PDB file of C-alpha atoms in Angstrom:
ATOM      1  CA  UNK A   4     -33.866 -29.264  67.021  1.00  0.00           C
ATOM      2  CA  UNK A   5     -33.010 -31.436  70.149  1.00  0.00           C
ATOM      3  CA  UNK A   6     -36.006 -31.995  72.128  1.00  0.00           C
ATOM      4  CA  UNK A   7     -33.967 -32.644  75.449  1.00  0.00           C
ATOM      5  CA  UNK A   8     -31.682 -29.537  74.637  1.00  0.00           C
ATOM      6  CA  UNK A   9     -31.758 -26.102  76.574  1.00  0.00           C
ATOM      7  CA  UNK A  10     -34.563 -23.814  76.830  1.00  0.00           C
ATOM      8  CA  UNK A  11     -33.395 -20.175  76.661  1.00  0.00           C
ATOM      9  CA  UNK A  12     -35.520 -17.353  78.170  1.00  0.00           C
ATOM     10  CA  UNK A  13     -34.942 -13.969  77.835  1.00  0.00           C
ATOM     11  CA  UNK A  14     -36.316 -11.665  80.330  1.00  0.00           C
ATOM     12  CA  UNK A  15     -35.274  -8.216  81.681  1.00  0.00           C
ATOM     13  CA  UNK A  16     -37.792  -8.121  84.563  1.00  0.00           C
ATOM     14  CA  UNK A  17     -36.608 -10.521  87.758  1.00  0.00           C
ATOM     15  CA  UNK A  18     -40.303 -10.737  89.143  1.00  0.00           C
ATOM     16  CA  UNK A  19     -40.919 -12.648  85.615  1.00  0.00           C
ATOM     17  CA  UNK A  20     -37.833 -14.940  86.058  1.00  0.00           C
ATOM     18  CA  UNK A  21     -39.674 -16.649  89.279  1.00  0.00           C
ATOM     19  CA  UNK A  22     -42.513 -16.604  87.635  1.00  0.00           C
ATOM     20  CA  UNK A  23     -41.582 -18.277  84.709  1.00  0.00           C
ATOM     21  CA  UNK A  24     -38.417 -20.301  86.224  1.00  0.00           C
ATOM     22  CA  UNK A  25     -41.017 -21.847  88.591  1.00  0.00           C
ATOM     23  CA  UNK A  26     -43.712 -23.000  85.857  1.00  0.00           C
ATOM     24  CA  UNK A  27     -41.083 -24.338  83.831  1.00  0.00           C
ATOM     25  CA  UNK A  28     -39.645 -26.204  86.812  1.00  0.00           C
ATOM     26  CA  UNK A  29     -42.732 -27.445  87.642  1.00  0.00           C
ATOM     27  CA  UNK A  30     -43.784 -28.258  83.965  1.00  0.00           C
ATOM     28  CA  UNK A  31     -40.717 -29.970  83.321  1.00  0.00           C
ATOM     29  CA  UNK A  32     -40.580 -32.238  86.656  1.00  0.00           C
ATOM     30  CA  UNK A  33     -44.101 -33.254  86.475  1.00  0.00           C
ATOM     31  CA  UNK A  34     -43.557 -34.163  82.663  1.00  0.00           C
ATOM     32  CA  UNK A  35     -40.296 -35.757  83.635  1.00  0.00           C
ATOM     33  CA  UNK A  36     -38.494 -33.730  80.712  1.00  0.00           C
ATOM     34  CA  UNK A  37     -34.612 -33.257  80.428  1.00  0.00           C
ATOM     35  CA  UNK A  38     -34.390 -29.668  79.560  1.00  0.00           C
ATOM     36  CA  UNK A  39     -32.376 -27.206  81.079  1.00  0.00           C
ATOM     37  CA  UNK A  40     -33.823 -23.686  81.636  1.00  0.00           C
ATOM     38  CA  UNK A  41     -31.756 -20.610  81.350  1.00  0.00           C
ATOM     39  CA  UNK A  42     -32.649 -17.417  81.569  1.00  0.00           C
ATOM     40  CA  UNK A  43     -30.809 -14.345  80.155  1.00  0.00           C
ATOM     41  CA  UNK A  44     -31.474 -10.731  81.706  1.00  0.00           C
ATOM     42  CA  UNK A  45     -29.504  -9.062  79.125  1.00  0.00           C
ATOM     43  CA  UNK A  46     -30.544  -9.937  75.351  1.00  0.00           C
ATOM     44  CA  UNK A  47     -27.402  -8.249  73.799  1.00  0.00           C
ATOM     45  CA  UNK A  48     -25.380 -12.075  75.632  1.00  0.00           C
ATOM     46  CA  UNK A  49     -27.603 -13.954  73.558  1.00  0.00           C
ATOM     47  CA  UNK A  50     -25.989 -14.090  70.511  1.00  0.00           C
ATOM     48  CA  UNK A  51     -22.536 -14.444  71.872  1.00  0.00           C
ATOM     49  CA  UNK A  52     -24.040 -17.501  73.933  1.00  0.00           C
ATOM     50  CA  UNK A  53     -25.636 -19.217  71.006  1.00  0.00           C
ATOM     51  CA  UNK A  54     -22.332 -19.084  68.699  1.00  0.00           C
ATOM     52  CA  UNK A  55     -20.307 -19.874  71.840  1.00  0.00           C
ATOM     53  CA  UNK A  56     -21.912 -22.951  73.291  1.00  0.00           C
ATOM     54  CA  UNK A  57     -21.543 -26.388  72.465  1.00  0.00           C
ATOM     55  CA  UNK A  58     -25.113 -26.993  74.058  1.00  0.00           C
ATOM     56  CA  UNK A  59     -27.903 -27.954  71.536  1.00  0.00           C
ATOM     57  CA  UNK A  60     -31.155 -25.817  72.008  1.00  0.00           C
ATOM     58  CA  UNK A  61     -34.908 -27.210  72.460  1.00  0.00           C
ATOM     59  CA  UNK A  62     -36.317 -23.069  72.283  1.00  0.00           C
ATOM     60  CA  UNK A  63     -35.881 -19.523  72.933  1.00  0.00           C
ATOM     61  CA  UNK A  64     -38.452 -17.852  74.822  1.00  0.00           C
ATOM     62  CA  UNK A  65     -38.140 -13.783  74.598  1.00  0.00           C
ATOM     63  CA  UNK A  66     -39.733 -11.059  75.708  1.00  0.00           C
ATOM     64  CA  UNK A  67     -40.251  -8.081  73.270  1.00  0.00           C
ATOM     65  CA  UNK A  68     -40.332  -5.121  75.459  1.00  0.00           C
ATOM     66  CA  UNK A  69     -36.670  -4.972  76.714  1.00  0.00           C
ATOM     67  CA  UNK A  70     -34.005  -2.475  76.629  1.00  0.00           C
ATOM     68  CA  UNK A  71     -30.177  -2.379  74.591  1.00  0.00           C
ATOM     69  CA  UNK A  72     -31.753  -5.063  72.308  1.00  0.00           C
ATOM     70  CA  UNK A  73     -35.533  -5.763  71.987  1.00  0.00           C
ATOM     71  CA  UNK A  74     -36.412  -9.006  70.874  1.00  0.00           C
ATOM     72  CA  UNK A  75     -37.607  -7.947  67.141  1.00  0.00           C
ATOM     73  CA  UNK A  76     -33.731  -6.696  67.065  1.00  0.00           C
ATOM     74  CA  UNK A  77     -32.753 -10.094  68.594  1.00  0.00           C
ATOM     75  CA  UNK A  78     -34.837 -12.543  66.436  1.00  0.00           C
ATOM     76  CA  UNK A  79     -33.286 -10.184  63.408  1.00  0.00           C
ATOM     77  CA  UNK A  80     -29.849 -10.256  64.767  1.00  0.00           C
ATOM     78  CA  UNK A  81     -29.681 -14.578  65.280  1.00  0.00           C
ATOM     79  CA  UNK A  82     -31.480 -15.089  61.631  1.00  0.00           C
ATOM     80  CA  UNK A  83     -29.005 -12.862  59.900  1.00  0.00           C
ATOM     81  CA  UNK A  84     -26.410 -15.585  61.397  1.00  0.00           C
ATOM     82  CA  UNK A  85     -26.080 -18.660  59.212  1.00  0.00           C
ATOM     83  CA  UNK A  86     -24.523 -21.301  61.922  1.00  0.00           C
ATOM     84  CA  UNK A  87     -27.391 -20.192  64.194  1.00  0.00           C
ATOM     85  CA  UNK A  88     -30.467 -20.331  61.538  1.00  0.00           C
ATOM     86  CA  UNK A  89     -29.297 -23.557  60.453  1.00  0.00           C
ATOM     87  CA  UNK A  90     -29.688 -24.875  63.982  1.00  0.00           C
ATOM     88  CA  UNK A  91     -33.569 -24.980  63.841  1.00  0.00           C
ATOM     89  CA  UNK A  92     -34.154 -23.190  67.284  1.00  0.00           C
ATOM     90  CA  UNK A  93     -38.072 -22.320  67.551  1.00  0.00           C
ATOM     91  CA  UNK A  94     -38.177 -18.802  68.340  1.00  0.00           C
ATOM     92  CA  UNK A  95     -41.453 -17.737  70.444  1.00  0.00           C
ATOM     93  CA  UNK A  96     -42.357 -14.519  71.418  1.00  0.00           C
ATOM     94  CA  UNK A  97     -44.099 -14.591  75.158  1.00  0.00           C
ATOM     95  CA  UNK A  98     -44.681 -10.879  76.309  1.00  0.00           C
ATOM     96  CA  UNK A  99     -47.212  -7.921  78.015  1.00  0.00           C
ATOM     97  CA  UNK A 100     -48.807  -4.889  76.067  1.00  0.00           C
ATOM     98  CA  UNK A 101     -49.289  -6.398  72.870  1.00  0.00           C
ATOM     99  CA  UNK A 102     -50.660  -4.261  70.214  1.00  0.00           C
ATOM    100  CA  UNK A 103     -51.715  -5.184  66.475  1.00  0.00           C
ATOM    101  CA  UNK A 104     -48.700  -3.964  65.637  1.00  0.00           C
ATOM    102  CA  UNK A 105     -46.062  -6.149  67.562  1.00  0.00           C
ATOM    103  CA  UNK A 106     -47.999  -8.772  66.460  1.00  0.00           C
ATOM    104  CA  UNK A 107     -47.882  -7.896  62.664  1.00  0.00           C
ATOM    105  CA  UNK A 108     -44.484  -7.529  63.030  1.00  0.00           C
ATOM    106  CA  UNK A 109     -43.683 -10.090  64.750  1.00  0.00           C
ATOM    107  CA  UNK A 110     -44.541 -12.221  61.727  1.00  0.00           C
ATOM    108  CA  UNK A 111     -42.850 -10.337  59.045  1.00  0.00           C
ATOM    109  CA  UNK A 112     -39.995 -12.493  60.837  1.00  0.00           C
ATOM    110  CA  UNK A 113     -39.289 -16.137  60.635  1.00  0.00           C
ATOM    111  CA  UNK A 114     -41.121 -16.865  64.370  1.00  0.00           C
ATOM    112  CA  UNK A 115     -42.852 -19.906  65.957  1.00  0.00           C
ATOM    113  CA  UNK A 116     -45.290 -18.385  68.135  1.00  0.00           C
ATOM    114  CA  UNK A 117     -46.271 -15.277  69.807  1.00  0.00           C
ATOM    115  CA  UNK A 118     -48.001 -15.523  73.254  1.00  0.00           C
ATOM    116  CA  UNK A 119     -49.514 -12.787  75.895  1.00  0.00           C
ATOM    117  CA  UNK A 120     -47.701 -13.490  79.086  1.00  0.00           C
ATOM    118  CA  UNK A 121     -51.059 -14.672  81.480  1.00  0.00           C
ATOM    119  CA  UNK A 122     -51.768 -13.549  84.764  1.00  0.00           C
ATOM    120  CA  UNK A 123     -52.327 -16.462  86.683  1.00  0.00           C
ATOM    121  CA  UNK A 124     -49.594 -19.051  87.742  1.00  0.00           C
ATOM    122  CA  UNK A 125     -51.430 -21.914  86.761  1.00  0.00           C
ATOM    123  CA  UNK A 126     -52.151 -20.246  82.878  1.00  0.00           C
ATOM    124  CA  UNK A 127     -48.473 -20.124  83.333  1.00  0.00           C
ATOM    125  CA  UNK A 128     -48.002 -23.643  83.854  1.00  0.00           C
ATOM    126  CA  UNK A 129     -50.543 -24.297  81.206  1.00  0.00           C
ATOM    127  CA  UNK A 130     -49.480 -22.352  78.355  1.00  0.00           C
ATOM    128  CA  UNK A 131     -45.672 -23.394  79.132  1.00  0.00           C
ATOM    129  CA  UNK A 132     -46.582 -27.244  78.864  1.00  0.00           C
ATOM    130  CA  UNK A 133     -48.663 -26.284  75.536  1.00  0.00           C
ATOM    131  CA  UNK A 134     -45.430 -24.652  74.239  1.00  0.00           C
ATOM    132  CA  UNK A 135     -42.915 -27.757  75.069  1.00  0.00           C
ATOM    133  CA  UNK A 136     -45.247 -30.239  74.183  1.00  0.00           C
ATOM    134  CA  UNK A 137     -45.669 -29.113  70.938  1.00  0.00           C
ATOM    135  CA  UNK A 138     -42.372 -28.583  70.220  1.00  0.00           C
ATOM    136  CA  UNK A 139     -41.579 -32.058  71.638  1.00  0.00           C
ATOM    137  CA  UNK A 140     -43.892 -33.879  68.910  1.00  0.00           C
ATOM    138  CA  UNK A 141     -43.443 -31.221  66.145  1.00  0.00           C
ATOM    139  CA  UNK A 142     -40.956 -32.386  63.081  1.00  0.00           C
ATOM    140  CA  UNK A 143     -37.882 -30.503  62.356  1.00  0.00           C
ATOM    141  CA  UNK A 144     -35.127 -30.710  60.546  1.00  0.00           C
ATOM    142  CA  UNK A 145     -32.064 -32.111  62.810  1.00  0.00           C
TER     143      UNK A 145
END
């Protein structure tokens, strides 16, 4: 894991992208991190992306809800991929309408975290700097 490398969201809804593009933004000037954030609309690009690039990864960030490719099929679809498994990319699952039974099986797959998307900008903010600076201190394999 490269703690400086990109941060990947996925998100299908654009009122979300400012959302989140903005509390990252804000999270990662104020913390003076190095991260890139980008943001995929489409989840069926992912994959492609991640074999494709040359950039290291700090964390995905997916929704679940999303059409094509949800992101149980996605998180399925990158661990079934050797190259990209071995690349120890924390997968979290940030989302609305969660029900015992995305969460159960959510973690019948190798995840990192599953979080309820909040509804306040600055739980945004918070929860977002939880996730990165975790994942900044948190030992992994390189």
């Amino acid at each position: 894991m490269k703690r400086n490398g990109d941060i990947i969201i996925i998100e299908d809804d654009p009122d979300d992208w400012e959302i989140l593009l903005e509390a990252f933004g804000e999270v990662i000037d104020e913390n003076k991190f190095k991260n890139r954030v980008l943001i995929f609309e489409d989840s069926t690009m992912v994959v492609d992306y991640l074999q494709e690039s040359k950039s290291e990864i700090f964390m995905i960030l997916s929704d679940v809800n999303m059409p094509r490719l949800n992101g149980f099929e996605l998180r399925e679809s990158i661990y079934k991929i050797p190259s990209l498994c071995k690349r120890c990319m924390p997968y979290i699952f940030l989302t609305t309408g969660i029900t015992k039974e995305h969460v159960t099986k959510a973690f019948e797959l190798p995840l990192h975290g599953f979080f309820e998307k909040p509804t306040s900008f600055s739980d945004y903010k918070k929860l977002i700097s939880d996730i990165i600076l975790y994942w900044k201190v948190c030992l992994a394999p390189q």
